[in-house]
PDB file of C-alpha atoms in Angstrom:
ATOM      1  CA  UNK V   1       0.000   0.000   0.000  1.00 59.00           C
ATOM      2  CA  UNK V   2       2.844   2.365   0.790  1.00 69.00           C
ATOM      3  CA  UNK V   3       4.197   2.378  -2.749  1.00 91.00           C
ATOM      4  CA  UNK V   4       4.961   5.086  -5.220  1.00 96.00           C
ATOM      5  CA  UNK V   5       5.110   4.014  -8.852  1.00 97.00           C
ATOM      6  CA  UNK V   6       7.153   6.037 -11.294  1.00 97.00           C
ATOM      7  CA  UNK V   7       7.304   5.995 -15.076  1.00 96.00           C
ATOM      8  CA  UNK V   8       8.914   5.916 -17.496  1.00 97.00           C
ATOM      9  CA  UNK V   9      12.095   4.239 -16.336  1.00 97.00           C
ATOM     10  CA  UNK V  10      14.046   6.276 -18.865  1.00 98.00           C
ATOM     11  CA  UNK V  11      13.200   9.190 -21.112  1.00 98.00           C
ATOM     12  CA  UNK V  12      15.079  10.923 -23.904  1.00 98.00           C
ATOM     13  CA  UNK V  13      13.981  14.307 -25.219  1.00 98.00           C
ATOM     14  CA  UNK V  14      15.477  16.916 -27.500  1.00 98.00           C
ATOM     15  CA  UNK V  15      16.689  20.208 -26.166  1.00 98.00           C
ATOM     16  CA  UNK V  16      13.784  22.633 -25.955  1.00 98.00           C
ATOM     17  CA  UNK V  17      11.094  19.965 -25.592  1.00 98.00           C
ATOM     18  CA  UNK V  18       8.975  19.386 -22.496  1.00 98.00           C
ATOM     19  CA  UNK V  19       9.862  16.284 -20.516  1.00 98.00           C
ATOM     20  CA  UNK V  20       7.010  14.663 -18.607  1.00 98.00           C
ATOM     21  CA  UNK V  21       7.677  12.316 -15.701  1.00 98.00           C
ATOM     22  CA  UNK V  22       4.850  10.496 -13.985  1.00 98.00           C
ATOM     23  CA  UNK V  23       4.116   9.074 -10.548  1.00 98.00           C
ATOM     24  CA  UNK V  24       1.149   7.430  -8.865  1.00 98.00           C
ATOM     25  CA  UNK V  25       0.383   6.259  -5.347  1.00 96.00           C
ATOM     26  CA  UNK V  26      -2.203   4.295  -3.427  1.00 94.00           C
ATOM     27  CA  UNK V  27      -2.004   5.509   0.157  1.00 91.00           C
ATOM     28  CA  UNK V  28      -4.532   8.321   0.535  1.00 90.00           C
ATOM     29  CA  UNK V  29      -2.812   9.529   3.718  1.00 89.00           C
ATOM     30  CA  UNK V  30       0.123  10.859   1.706  1.00 91.00           C
ATOM     31  CA  UNK V  31       0.030  14.648   1.821  1.00 90.00           C
ATOM     32  CA  UNK V  32       3.391  15.855   0.585  1.00 92.00           C
ATOM     33  CA  UNK V  33       4.936  15.068  -2.786  1.00 94.00           C
ATOM     34  CA  UNK V  34       8.475  16.210  -3.562  1.00 95.00           C
ATOM     35  CA  UNK V  35      10.591  15.687  -6.634  1.00 97.00           C
ATOM     36  CA  UNK V  36      14.339  15.251  -6.343  1.00 97.00           C
ATOM     37  CA  UNK V  37      16.994  15.121  -9.026  1.00 98.00           C
ATOM     38  CA  UNK V  38      20.255  13.291  -8.733  1.00 98.00           C
ATOM     39  CA  UNK V  39      23.338  13.756 -10.881  1.00 97.00           C
ATOM     40  CA  UNK V  40      25.911  10.959 -11.163  1.00 94.00           C
ATOM     41  CA  UNK V  41      28.074  10.749  -8.068  1.00 92.00           C
ATOM     42  CA  UNK V  42      25.914  13.159  -6.123  1.00 95.00           C
ATOM     43  CA  UNK V  43      23.104  12.811  -3.606  1.00 96.00           C
ATOM     44  CA  UNK V  44      19.457  13.632  -4.341  1.00 97.00           C
ATOM     45  CA  UNK V  45      18.649  17.344  -4.292  1.00 97.00           C
ATOM     46  CA  UNK V  46      15.183  18.778  -3.723  1.00 95.00           C
ATOM     47  CA  UNK V  47      13.757  20.288  -6.897  1.00 97.00           C
ATOM     48  CA  UNK V  48      10.138  21.151  -6.205  1.00 96.00           C
ATOM     49  CA  UNK V  49       7.297  19.867  -4.017  1.00 94.00           C
ATOM     50  CA  UNK V  50       3.523  20.095  -3.717  1.00 94.00           C
ATOM     51  CA  UNK V  51       0.830  19.521  -1.114  1.00 90.00           C
ATOM     52  CA  UNK V  52      -2.665  18.343  -2.139  1.00 87.00           C
ATOM     53  CA  UNK V  53      -4.288  21.701  -1.359  1.00 89.00           C
ATOM     54  CA  UNK V  54      -3.016  22.697  -4.794  1.00 89.00           C
ATOM     55  CA  UNK V  55      -3.225  20.903  -8.123  1.00 94.00           C
ATOM     56  CA  UNK V  56      -0.316  22.775  -9.664  1.00 96.00           C
ATOM     57  CA  UNK V  57       3.005  24.150  -8.469  1.00 96.00           C
ATOM     58  CA  UNK V  58       5.435  26.034 -10.669  1.00 97.00           C
ATOM     59  CA  UNK V  59       9.047  27.000 -10.181  1.00 96.00           C
ATOM     60  CA  UNK V  60      10.670  28.344 -13.284  1.00 97.00           C
ATOM     61  CA  UNK V  61      10.767  25.624 -15.925  1.00 98.00           C
ATOM     62  CA  UNK V  62       9.553  22.978 -13.475  1.00 98.00           C
ATOM     63  CA  UNK V  63       5.851  22.338 -12.863  1.00 98.00           C
ATOM     64  CA  UNK V  64       4.105  19.691 -10.790  1.00 98.00           C
ATOM     65  CA  UNK V  65       0.583  18.717 -11.805  1.00 97.00           C
ATOM     66  CA  UNK V  66      -1.364  16.904  -9.097  1.00 97.00           C
ATOM     67  CA  UNK V  67      -4.568  14.873  -9.470  1.00 96.00           C
ATOM     68  CA  UNK V  68      -5.863  13.873  -6.047  1.00 94.00           C
ATOM     69  CA  UNK V  69      -8.834  11.905  -7.367  1.00 94.00           C
ATOM     70  CA  UNK V  70      -6.661   9.700  -9.539  1.00 96.00           C
ATOM     71  CA  UNK V  71      -3.740   9.702  -7.064  1.00 96.00           C
ATOM     72  CA  UNK V  72      -1.313  10.805  -9.726  1.00 97.00           C
ATOM     73  CA  UNK V  73       1.226  13.570 -10.014  1.00 97.00           C
ATOM     74  CA  UNK V  74       3.679  14.521 -12.695  1.00 98.00           C
ATOM     75  CA  UNK V  75       6.702  16.706 -13.230  1.00 98.00           C
ATOM     76  CA  UNK V  76       6.895  18.762 -16.410  1.00 98.00           C
ATOM     77  CA  UNK V  77      10.246  20.200 -17.380  1.00 98.00           C
ATOM     78  CA  UNK V  78       9.726  22.877 -19.998  1.00 98.00           C
ATOM     79  CA  UNK V  79      12.419  23.911 -22.489  1.00 98.00           C
ATOM     80  CA  UNK V  80      14.584  20.963 -21.435  1.00 98.00           C
ATOM     81  CA  UNK V  81      18.326  21.601 -21.405  1.00 97.00           C
ATOM     82  CA  UNK V  82      21.233  19.145 -21.599  1.00 97.00           C
ATOM     83  CA  UNK V  83      22.090  20.177 -18.035  1.00 97.00           C
ATOM     84  CA  UNK V  84      18.751  18.716 -16.922  1.00 98.00           C
ATOM     85  CA  UNK V  85      20.038  15.230 -17.754  1.00 98.00           C
ATOM     86  CA  UNK V  86      19.841  13.372 -14.452  1.00 98.00           C
ATOM     87  CA  UNK V  87      17.785  10.807 -12.577  1.00 98.00           C
ATOM     88  CA  UNK V  88      14.562  12.184 -11.167  1.00 98.00           C
ATOM     89  CA  UNK V  89      12.816  10.679  -8.161  1.00 98.00           C
ATOM     90  CA  UNK V  90       9.310  11.371  -6.970  1.00 98.00           C
ATOM     91  CA  UNK V  91       8.428  10.704  -3.346  1.00 96.00           C
ATOM     92  CA  UNK V  92       5.540  10.914  -0.917  1.00 94.00           C
ATOM     93  CA  UNK V  93       5.180  11.322   2.805  1.00 91.00           C
ATOM     94  CA  UNK V  94       2.476  11.532   5.433  1.00 86.00           C
ATOM     95  CA  UNK V  95       2.052  14.300   7.954  1.00 73.00           C
ATOM     96  CA  UNK V  96       3.077  13.143  11.398  1.00 67.00           C
ATOM     97  CA  UNK V  97       5.590  10.642  10.030  1.00 67.00           C
ATOM     98  CA  UNK V  98       7.735  12.447   7.580  1.00 81.00           C
ATOM     99  CA  UNK V  99       9.674   9.572   6.077  1.00 89.00           C
ATOM    100  CA  UNK V 100       9.716   9.502   2.298  1.00 93.00           C
ATOM    101  CA  UNK V 101       8.577   6.649   0.106  1.00 94.00           C
ATOM    102  CA  UNK V 102      10.466   7.040  -3.159  1.00 96.00           C
ATOM    103  CA  UNK V 103       9.609   6.024  -6.679  1.00 97.00           C
ATOM    104  CA  UNK V 104      12.120   3.955  -8.623  1.00 96.00           C
ATOM    105  CA  UNK V 105      13.395   6.931 -10.607  1.00 97.00           C
ATOM    106  CA  UNK V 106      13.351   8.174 -14.193  1.00 98.00           C
ATOM    107  CA  UNK V 107      16.628   8.591 -16.010  1.00 98.00           C
ATOM    108  CA  UNK V 108      16.247  11.670 -18.208  1.00 98.00           C
ATOM    109  CA  UNK V 109      18.563  12.409 -21.085  1.00 98.00           C
ATOM    110  CA  UNK V 110      18.287  15.688 -22.964  1.00 98.00           C
ATOM    111  CA  UNK V 111      19.964  15.705 -26.367  1.00 98.00           C
ATOM    112  CA  UNK V 112      21.283  18.952 -27.805  1.00 95.00           C
TER     113      UNK V 112
ATOM    114  CA  UNK Q   1      25.390  27.369   6.149  1.00 62.00           C
ATOM    115  CA  UNK Q   2      26.948  23.946   5.870  1.00 82.00           C
ATOM    116  CA  UNK Q   3      24.723  21.201   4.571  1.00 94.00           C
ATOM    117  CA  UNK Q   4      24.349  17.739   6.036  1.00 97.00           C
ATOM    118  CA  UNK Q   5      27.777  16.271   6.746  1.00 97.00           C
ATOM    119  CA  UNK Q   6      28.453  12.567   6.427  1.00 98.00           C
ATOM    120  CA  UNK Q   7      31.653  10.752   7.251  1.00 97.00           C
ATOM    121  CA  UNK Q   8      33.393   8.797   5.965  1.00 97.00           C
ATOM    122  CA  UNK Q   9      32.568   9.315   2.299  1.00 97.00           C
ATOM    123  CA  UNK Q  10      33.825   5.859   1.434  1.00 97.00           C
ATOM    124  CA  UNK Q  11      34.289   2.819   3.610  1.00 97.00           C
ATOM    125  CA  UNK Q  12      35.503  -0.627   2.675  1.00 97.00           C
ATOM    126  CA  UNK Q  13      35.049  -3.470   5.127  1.00 96.00           C
ATOM    127  CA  UNK Q  14      35.623  -7.170   5.067  1.00 96.00           C
ATOM    128  CA  UNK Q  15      32.730  -9.546   5.485  1.00 96.00           C
ATOM    129  CA  UNK Q  16      31.891  -9.897   9.163  1.00 96.00           C
ATOM    130  CA  UNK Q  17      33.438  -6.603  10.240  1.00 97.00           C
ATOM    131  CA  UNK Q  18      31.603  -3.689  11.807  1.00 97.00           C
ATOM    132  CA  UNK Q  19      30.918  -0.368  10.087  1.00 97.00           C
ATOM    133  CA  UNK Q  20      29.893   2.887  11.760  1.00 98.00           C
ATOM    134  CA  UNK Q  21      28.597   5.748   9.678  1.00 98.00           C
ATOM    135  CA  UNK Q  22      28.278   9.308  10.967  1.00 98.00           C
ATOM    136  CA  UNK Q  23      25.885  12.105  10.157  1.00 98.00           C
ATOM    137  CA  UNK Q  24      25.786  15.729  11.261  1.00 97.00           C
ATOM    138  CA  UNK Q  25      22.450  17.379  10.411  1.00 96.00           C
ATOM    139  CA  UNK Q  26      22.003  20.960   9.321  1.00 94.00           C
ATOM    140  CA  UNK Q  27      22.118  23.264  12.341  1.00 92.00           C
ATOM    141  CA  UNK Q  28      18.610  23.899  13.623  1.00 89.00           C
ATOM    142  CA  UNK Q  29      17.141  20.799  12.007  1.00 91.00           C
ATOM    143  CA  UNK Q  30      15.644  18.446  14.535  1.00 88.00           C
ATOM    144  CA  UNK Q  31      14.688  15.505  12.319  1.00 92.00           C
ATOM    145  CA  UNK Q  32      17.290  13.099  10.951  1.00 94.00           C
ATOM    146  CA  UNK Q  33      16.578  10.373   8.428  1.00 95.00           C
ATOM    147  CA  UNK Q  34      18.692   7.486   7.166  1.00 97.00           C
ATOM    148  CA  UNK Q  35      18.135   5.993   3.707  1.00 97.00           C
ATOM    149  CA  UNK Q  36      20.002   3.415   1.666  1.00 97.00           C
ATOM    150  CA  UNK Q  37      20.446   3.558  -2.093  1.00 97.00           C
ATOM    151  CA  UNK Q  38      21.301   0.657  -4.372  1.00 96.00           C
ATOM    152  CA  UNK Q  39      20.829   0.085  -8.076  1.00 93.00           C
ATOM    153  CA  UNK Q  40      18.461  -2.821  -7.452  1.00 92.00           C
ATOM    154  CA  UNK Q  41      16.355  -1.524  -4.538  1.00 91.00           C
ATOM    155  CA  UNK Q  42      16.537   2.192  -5.228  1.00 94.00           C
ATOM    156  CA  UNK Q  43      16.103   4.603  -2.323  1.00 96.00           C
ATOM    157  CA  UNK Q  44      14.931   2.831   0.819  1.00 96.00           C
ATOM    158  CA  UNK Q  45      13.990   4.368   4.146  1.00 95.00           C
ATOM    159  CA  UNK Q  46      15.810   2.908   7.131  1.00 97.00           C
ATOM    160  CA  UNK Q  47      15.095   4.951  10.250  1.00 96.00           C
ATOM    161  CA  UNK Q  48      14.345   8.417  11.573  1.00 93.00           C
ATOM    162  CA  UNK Q  49      14.772  10.527  14.693  1.00 93.00           C
ATOM    163  CA  UNK Q  50      12.892  13.587  15.800  1.00 90.00           C
ATOM    164  CA  UNK Q  51      14.400  15.715  18.584  1.00 91.00           C
ATOM    165  CA  UNK Q  52      16.861  12.861  19.116  1.00 93.00           C
ATOM    166  CA  UNK Q  53      14.075  10.354  19.835  1.00 93.00           C
ATOM    167  CA  UNK Q  54      13.679   7.333  17.542  1.00 92.00           C
ATOM    168  CA  UNK Q  55      10.367   7.660  15.727  1.00 90.00           C
ATOM    169  CA  UNK Q  56      10.307   4.998  13.050  1.00 91.00           C
ATOM    170  CA  UNK Q  57      12.817   2.229  12.398  1.00 92.00           C
ATOM    171  CA  UNK Q  58      10.554   0.139  10.195  1.00 92.00           C
ATOM    172  CA  UNK Q  59      13.120  -0.007   7.394  1.00 93.00           C
ATOM    173  CA  UNK Q  60      16.000  -1.247   9.487  1.00 94.00           C
ATOM    174  CA  UNK Q  61      17.143  -4.843   9.126  1.00 90.00           C
ATOM    175  CA  UNK Q  62      16.613  -5.866  12.730  1.00 84.00           C
ATOM    176  CA  UNK Q  63      19.498  -8.092  13.539  1.00 89.00           C
ATOM    177  CA  UNK Q  64      22.635  -6.247  12.513  1.00 95.00           C
ATOM    178  CA  UNK Q  65      21.641  -2.605  12.045  1.00 97.00           C
ATOM    179  CA  UNK Q  66      21.289  -0.037  14.780  1.00 96.00           C
ATOM    180  CA  UNK Q  67      21.075   3.744  14.861  1.00 97.00           C
ATOM    181  CA  UNK Q  68      21.491   6.316  17.565  1.00 96.00           C
ATOM    182  CA  UNK Q  69      21.250  10.049  17.985  1.00 96.00           C
ATOM    183  CA  UNK Q  70      23.047  10.875  21.236  1.00 94.00           C
ATOM    184  CA  UNK Q  71      22.812  14.630  20.725  1.00 92.00           C
ATOM    185  CA  UNK Q  72      21.242  17.111  18.319  1.00 91.00           C
ATOM    186  CA  UNK Q  73      24.401  17.458  16.289  1.00 93.00           C
ATOM    187  CA  UNK Q  74      25.045  13.914  15.203  1.00 95.00           C
ATOM    188  CA  UNK Q  75      23.581  10.523  14.470  1.00 97.00           C
ATOM    189  CA  UNK Q  76      25.284   7.207  13.839  1.00 98.00           C
ATOM    190  CA  UNK Q  77      24.305   4.129  11.886  1.00 98.00           C
ATOM    191  CA  UNK Q  78      26.098   0.980  12.933  1.00 97.00           C
ATOM    192  CA  UNK Q  79      26.160  -2.234  10.935  1.00 97.00           C
ATOM    193  CA  UNK Q  80      27.513  -5.287  12.707  1.00 96.00           C
ATOM    194  CA  UNK Q  81      28.860  -8.337  10.943  1.00 96.00           C
ATOM    195  CA  UNK Q  82      28.651  -6.663   7.537  1.00 96.00           C
ATOM    196  CA  UNK Q  83      27.624  -8.745   4.552  1.00 96.00           C
ATOM    197  CA  UNK Q  84      28.205  -8.107   0.824  1.00 96.00           C
ATOM    198  CA  UNK Q  85      24.504  -7.312   0.411  1.00 95.00           C
ATOM    199  CA  UNK Q  86      24.964  -4.358   2.783  1.00 96.00           C
ATOM    200  CA  UNK Q  87      27.045  -2.647   0.084  1.00 97.00           C
ATOM    201  CA  UNK Q  88      25.202   0.554  -0.780  1.00 97.00           C
ATOM    202  CA  UNK Q  89      25.286   4.299  -0.493  1.00 98.00           C
ATOM    203  CA  UNK Q  90      23.925   5.273   2.908  1.00 98.00           C
ATOM    204  CA  UNK Q  91      22.291   8.681   2.857  1.00 98.00           C
ATOM    205  CA  UNK Q  92      21.474  10.877   5.798  1.00 97.00           C
ATOM    206  CA  UNK Q  93      18.921  13.670   5.481  1.00 96.00           C
ATOM    207  CA  UNK Q  94      17.698  16.313   7.883  1.00 94.00           C
ATOM    208  CA  UNK Q  95      14.677  18.566   8.084  1.00 91.00           C
ATOM    209  CA  UNK Q  96      12.976  20.991  10.378  1.00 86.00           C
ATOM    210  CA  UNK Q  97      10.043  19.615  12.334  1.00 72.00           C
ATOM    211  CA  UNK Q  98       6.705  21.202  12.981  1.00 54.00           C
ATOM    212  CA  UNK Q  99       5.477  20.824   9.442  1.00 53.00           C
ATOM    213  CA  UNK Q 100       8.828  21.219   7.690  1.00 56.00           C
ATOM    214  CA  UNK Q 101       8.665  18.356   5.243  1.00 75.00           C
ATOM    215  CA  UNK Q 102      11.643  19.286   3.089  1.00 88.00           C
ATOM    216  CA  UNK Q 103      14.511  16.891   3.570  1.00 92.00           C
ATOM    217  CA  UNK Q 104      18.045  17.828   2.645  1.00 94.00           C
ATOM    218  CA  UNK Q 105      20.440  15.019   1.878  1.00 96.00           C
ATOM    219  CA  UNK Q 106      24.076  14.687   2.758  1.00 97.00           C
ATOM    220  CA  UNK Q 107      26.654  13.458   0.252  1.00 97.00           C
ATOM    221  CA  UNK Q 108      26.314   9.869   1.428  1.00 97.00           C
ATOM    222  CA  UNK Q 109      28.702   7.183   2.571  1.00 98.00           C
ATOM    223  CA  UNK Q 110      29.516   4.519   0.000  1.00 98.00           C
ATOM    224  CA  UNK Q 111      29.946   1.263   1.895  1.00 98.00           C
ATOM    225  CA  UNK Q 112      31.631  -1.613   0.105  1.00 97.00           C
ATOM    226  CA  UNK Q 113      31.716  -4.990   1.834  1.00 97.00           C
ATOM    227  CA  UNK Q 114      34.224  -7.382   0.316  1.00 95.00           C
TER     228      UNK Q 114
END
């Protein structure tokens, strides 16, 4: 029940395109949904996060779309750049116990 | 402000030896989390402390793993009788409590068990 599913496993886009990464969950008690990116040899770094009071959160080129009814959320990276090439992880946590449940990751490659 | 500090960055042990990993959270953060990352299992939660008290250790292998937080400035993860399957990157993260969900990760300790 405490699972977060992430797709696709890998994604290749051209520079300038919008990359779309998807996640879904089952546990309706989850109330915080962050996205992290991780570059090779580095640790995960927080990119953007959303709480279910909103269905959209934007930060520059990065946007989270959240669908509470379908228990899905996605990360859209607009105008993708080669420097965005990394592994992206979605996660979820529940208020009161803040541990993260992570998705399996999406390896994004942006081709110039 | 320094981020989360983890030492050592790399540790190599022989099978059956003990490994102790250290974490210093960001100053002012009162929640500390330990995760493990492998290619096969991905990012797995191990344990977490809030205000130095253990809150949830549901991810810890019970027999050989233990964690402590003796003061607000550091936490340790100890693995006894290490096995090759313990090889992983062990990540420590910290966050504020009281609704502060954002977790900030340290650089990790890469443990290799030969």
